JSON list of C-alpha atoms in Angstrom, two decimals:
[
{"chain": "A", "resi": 1251, "resn": "MET", "atom": "CA", "xyz": [-9.26, 8.07, -2.22]},
{"chain": "A", "resi": 1252, "resn": "ASN", "atom": "CA", "xyz": [-8.86, 10.93, -4.69]},
{"chain": "A", "resi": 1253, "resn": "ASN", "atom": "CA", "xyz": [-11.72, 13.42, -4.80]},
{"chain": "A", "resi": 1254, "resn": "ASP", "atom": "CA", "xyz": [-10.51, 15.47, -7.79]},
{"chain": "A", "resi": 1255, "resn": "GLN", "atom": "CA", "xyz": [-8.57, 17.95, -5.67]},
{"chain": "A", "resi": 1256, "resn": "SER", "atom": "CA", "xyz": [-11.58, 19.26, -3.73]},
{"chain": "A", "resi": 1257, "resn": "VAL", "atom": "CA", "xyz": [-12.91, 17.67, -0.57]},
{"chain": "A", "resi": 1258, "resn": "THR", "atom": "CA", "xyz": [-16.16, 19.11, 0.75]},
{"chain": "A", "resi": 1259, "resn": "GLY", "atom": "CA", "xyz": [-17.07, 19.40, 4.39]},
{"chain": "A", "resi": 1260, "resn": "ALA", "atom": "CA", "xyz": [-20.16, 17.26, 3.69]},
{"chain": "A", "resi": 1261, "resn": "ALA", "atom": "CA", "xyz": [-17.96, 14.45, 2.31]},
{"chain": "A", "resi": 1262, "resn": "VAL", "atom": "CA", "xyz": [-15.77, 14.51, 5.41]},
{"chain": "A", "resi": 1263, "resn": "VAL", "atom": "CA", "xyz": [-18.84, 14.51, 7.68]},
{"chain": "A", "resi": 1264, "resn": "LYS", "atom": "CA", "xyz": [-20.11, 11.40, 5.89]},
{"chain": "A", "resi": 1265, "resn": "ILE", "atom": "CA", "xyz": [-16.79, 9.61, 6.45]},
{"chain": "A", "resi": 1266, "resn": "ILE", "atom": "CA", "xyz": [-16.64, 10.63, 10.11]},
{"chain": "A", "resi": 1267, "resn": "GLY", "atom": "CA", "xyz": [-20.17, 9.32, 10.58]},
{"chain": "A", "resi": 1268, "resn": "GLY", "atom": "CA", "xyz": [-19.06, 5.97, 9.22]},
{"chain": "A", "resi": 1269, "resn": "VAL", "atom": "CA", "xyz": [-16.09, 5.75, 11.57]},
{"chain": "A", "resi": 1270, "resn": "ALA", "atom": "CA", "xyz": [-17.56, 7.09, 14.82]},
{"chain": "A", "resi": 1271, "resn": "ALA", "atom": "CA", "xyz": [-19.79, 4.86, 16.90]},
{"chain": "A", "resi": 1272, "resn": "SER", "atom": "CA", "xyz": [-21.73, 7.82, 18.34]},
{"chain": "A", "resi": 1273, "resn": "ASN", "atom": "CA", "xyz": [-22.05, 11.60, 18.21]},
{"chain": "A", "resi": 1274, "resn": "CYS", "atom": "CA", "xyz": [-20.34, 11.76, 21.60]},
{"chain": "A", "resi": 1275, "resn": "ASP", "atom": "CA", "xyz": [-17.15, 10.01, 20.47]},
{"chain": "A", "resi": 1276, "resn": "VAL", "atom": "CA", "xyz": [-14.10, 12.20, 20.99]},
{"chain": "A", "resi": 1277, "resn": "TRP", "atom": "CA", "xyz": [-11.62, 13.03, 18.22]},
{"chain": "A", "resi": 1278, "resn": "ILE", "atom": "CA", "xyz": [-8.08, 14.29, 18.69]},
{"chain": "A", "resi": 1279, "resn": "LEU", "atom": "CA", "xyz": [-7.77, 17.07, 16.14]},
{"chain": "A", "resi": 1280, "resn": "ARG", "atom": "CA", "xyz": [-4.18, 17.80, 15.12]},
{"chain": "A", "resi": 1281, "resn": "SER", "atom": "CA", "xyz": [-4.75, 20.06, 12.13]},
{"chain": "A", "resi": 1282, "resn": "ILE", "atom": "CA", "xyz": [-7.61, 21.68, 10.26]},
{"chain": "A", "resi": 1283, "resn": "GLU", "atom": "CA", "xyz": [-7.82, 24.14, 7.39]},
{"chain": "A", "resi": 1284, "resn": "THR", "atom": "CA", "xyz": [-11.10, 24.82, 5.62]},
{"chain": "A", "resi": 1285, "resn": "LEU", "atom": "CA", "xyz": [-12.69, 27.26, 3.22]},
{"chain": "A", "resi": 1286, "resn": "SER", "atom": "CA", "xyz": [-16.20, 28.57, 3.76]},
{"chain": "A", "resi": 1287, "resn": "HIS", "atom": "CA", "xyz": [-18.30, 31.40, 2.34]},
{"chain": "A", "resi": 1288, "resn": "ALA", "atom": "CA", "xyz": [-18.86, 33.08, 5.69]},
{"chain": "A", "resi": 1289, "resn": "PRO", "atom": "CA", "xyz": [-16.56, 33.23, 8.68]},
{"chain": "A", "resi": 1290, "resn": "SER", "atom": "CA", "xyz": [-17.39, 30.30, 10.90]},
{"chain": "A", "resi": 1291, "resn": "LEU", "atom": "CA", "xyz": [-16.80, 30.68, 14.60]},
{"chain": "A", "resi": 1292, "resn": "PRO", "atom": "CA", "xyz": [-16.42, 26.95, 15.36]},
{"chain": "A", "resi": 1293, "resn": "LEU", "atom": "CA", "xyz": [-14.06, 26.33, 12.43]},
{"chain": "A", "resi": 1294, "resn": "GLY", "atom": "CA", "xyz": [-11.98, 29.41, 13.22]},
{"chain": "A", "resi": 1295, "resn": "ASP", "atom": "CA", "xyz": [-11.91, 28.51, 16.89]},
{"chain": "A", "resi": 1296, "resn": "PHE", "atom": "CA", "xyz": [-10.74, 24.96, 16.08]},
{"chain": "A", "resi": 1297, "resn": "TRP", "atom": "CA", "xyz": [-8.01, 26.34, 13.81]},
{"chain": "A", "resi": 1298, "resn": "ARG", "atom": "CA", "xyz": [-6.72, 28.77, 16.46]},
{"chain": "A", "resi": 1299, "resn": "LYS", "atom": "CA", "xyz": [-6.66, 26.14, 19.19]},
{"chain": "A", "resi": 1300, "resn": "VAL", "atom": "CA", "xyz": [-5.05, 23.44, 17.02]},
{"chain": "A", "resi": 1301, "resn": "ALA", "atom": "CA", "xyz": [-2.32, 25.89, 16.00]},
{"chain": "A", "resi": 1302, "resn": "GLU", "atom": "CA", "xyz": [-1.17, 25.78, 19.64]},
{"chain": "A", "resi": 1303, "resn": "ALA", "atom": "CA", "xyz": [-1.69, 22.07, 20.40]},
{"chain": "A", "resi": 1304, "resn": "PRO", "atom": "CA", "xyz": [-3.95, 19.17, 19.44]},
{"chain": "A", "resi": 1305, "resn": "ILE", "atom": "CA", "xyz": [-7.48, 19.50, 20.83]},
{"chain": "A", "resi": 1306, "resn": "GLU", "atom": "CA", "xyz": [-10.26, 17.09, 21.72]},
{"chain": "A", "resi": 1307, "resn": "VAL", "atom": "CA", "xyz": [-13.65, 17.57, 20.12]},
{"chain": "A", "resi": 1308, "resn": "GLN", "atom": "CA", "xyz": [-16.82, 15.49, 20.04]},
{"chain": "A", "resi": 1309, "resn": "THR", "atom": "CA", "xyz": [-18.08, 14.03, 16.78]},
{"chain": "A", "resi": 1310, "resn": "ASN", "atom": "CA", "xyz": [-21.21, 16.20, 16.78]},
{"chain": "A", "resi": 1311, "resn": "GLU", "atom": "CA", "xyz": [-19.20, 19.42, 17.29]},
{"chain": "A", "resi": 1312, "resn": "LEU", "atom": "CA", "xyz": [-16.70, 18.54, 14.57]},
{"chain": "A", "resi": 1313, "resn": "CYS", "atom": "CA", "xyz": [-19.37, 17.51, 12.06]},
{"chain": "A", "resi": 1314, "resn": "SER", "atom": "CA", "xyz": [-21.50, 20.57, 12.77]},
{"chain": "A", "resi": 1315, "resn": "ALA", "atom": "CA", "xyz": [-18.54, 22.84, 12.05]},
{"chain": "A", "resi": 1316, "resn": "LEU", "atom": "CA", "xyz": [-17.38, 20.93, 8.96]},
{"chain": "A", "resi": 1317, "resn": "LYS", "atom": "CA", "xyz": [-20.85, 21.12, 7.37]},
{"chain": "A", "resi": 1318, "resn": "GLN", "atom": "CA", "xyz": [-20.19, 24.85, 6.94]},
{"chain": "A", "resi": 1319, "resn": "ALA", "atom": "CA", "xyz": [-17.05, 24.29, 4.84]},
{"chain": "A", "resi": 1320, "resn": "PHE", "atom": "CA", "xyz": [-17.30, 24.07, 1.07]},
{"chain": "A", "resi": 1321, "resn": "GLN", "atom": "CA", "xyz": [-13.73, 22.72, 1.07]},
{"chain": "A", "resi": 1322, "resn": "VAL", "atom": "CA", "xyz": [-11.56, 20.92, 3.59]},
{"chain": "A", "resi": 1323, "resn": "VAL", "atom": "CA", "xyz": [-7.95, 21.62, 2.65]},
{"chain": "A", "resi": 1324, "resn": "THR", "atom": "CA", "xyz": [-6.28, 19.77, 5.51]},
{"chain": "A", "resi": 1325, "resn": "LEU", "atom": "CA", "xyz": [-7.53, 17.73, 8.42]},
{"chain": "A", "resi": 1326, "resn": "ASP", "atom": "CA", "xyz": [-5.84, 15.28, 10.76]},
{"chain": "A", "resi": 1327, "resn": "ALA", "atom": "CA", "xyz": [-8.22, 13.67, 13.24]},
{"chain": "A", "resi": 1328, "resn": "GLU", "atom": "CA", "xyz": [-7.88, 10.49, 15.26]},
{"chain": "A", "resi": 1329, "resn": "LEU", "atom": "CA", "xyz": [-10.60, 8.76, 17.27]},
{"chain": "A", "resi": 1330, "resn": "LYS", "atom": "CA", "xyz": [-9.52, 9.00, 20.91]},
{"chain": "A", "resi": 1331, "resn": "GLY", "atom": "CA", "xyz": [-8.61, 5.62, 22.31]},
{"chain": "A", "resi": 1332, "resn": "CYS", "atom": "CA", "xyz": [-8.48, 4.10, 18.81]},
{"chain": "A", "resi": 1333, "resn": "PRO", "atom": "CA", "xyz": [-5.32, 5.41, 17.13]},
{"chain": "A", "resi": 1334, "resn": "GLU", "atom": "CA", "xyz": [-5.92, 2.98, 14.28]},
{"chain": "A", "resi": 1335, "resn": "LYS", "atom": "CA", "xyz": [-9.04, 5.02, 13.34]},
{"chain": "A", "resi": 1336, "resn": "ARG", "atom": "CA", "xyz": [-7.63, 8.13, 11.74]},
{"chain": "A", "resi": 1337, "resn": "LEU", "atom": "CA", "xyz": [-8.82, 10.50, 9.02]},
{"chain": "A", "resi": 1338, "resn": "VAL", "atom": "CA", "xyz": [-6.37, 12.64, 7.08]},
{"chain": "A", "resi": 1339, "resn": "VAL", "atom": "CA", "xyz": [-7.28, 15.13, 4.35]},
{"chain": "A", "resi": 1340, "resn": "ASP", "atom": "CA", "xyz": [-4.44, 16.80, 2.49]},
{"chain": "A", "resi": 1341, "resn": "ASP", "atom": "CA", "xyz": [-4.96, 18.88, -0.67]},
{"chain": "A", "resi": 1342, "resn": "GLY", "atom": "CA", "xyz": [-7.68, 16.75, -2.25]},
{"chain": "A", "resi": 1343, "resn": "GLU", "atom": "CA", "xyz": [-6.56, 13.37, -0.91]},
{"chain": "A", "resi": 1344, "resn": "ILE", "atom": "CA", "xyz": [-8.54, 11.58, 1.80]},
{"chain": "A", "resi": 1345, "resn": "THR", "atom": "CA", "xyz": [-6.87, 8.81, 3.76]},
{"chain": "A", "resi": 1346, "resn": "VAL", "atom": "CA", "xyz": [-8.96, 6.78, 6.16]},
{"chain": "A", "resi": 1347, "resn": "CYS", "atom": "CA", "xyz": [-7.19, 4.33, 8.45]},
{"chain": "A", "resi": 1348, "resn": "PRO", "atom": "CA", "xyz": [-7.90, 1.52, 8.55]},
{"chain": "A", "resi": 1349, "resn": "ARG", "atom": "CA", "xyz": [-8.58, 1.32, 4.83]}
]
């Protein structure tokens, strides 16, 4: 899905909501890079932790943080226990598996 080179945090939250069965589902977050108007502690914290190793985060935590981003540059998240359910954002392209 091409979103004219800019993917908003709200758009990603909507997709995650369609994939996750509940707000307590756990995602394995492998990468994240976002742009926001104000420094966001959760987003910055996710970025720092993911730089060292993949982290686990609940749907509600991830969505709450992403709502603060006016752009999601990169994201690689997989629903824990369901490797076939994966969301990748890379420079304006969103890939949702399964399609």
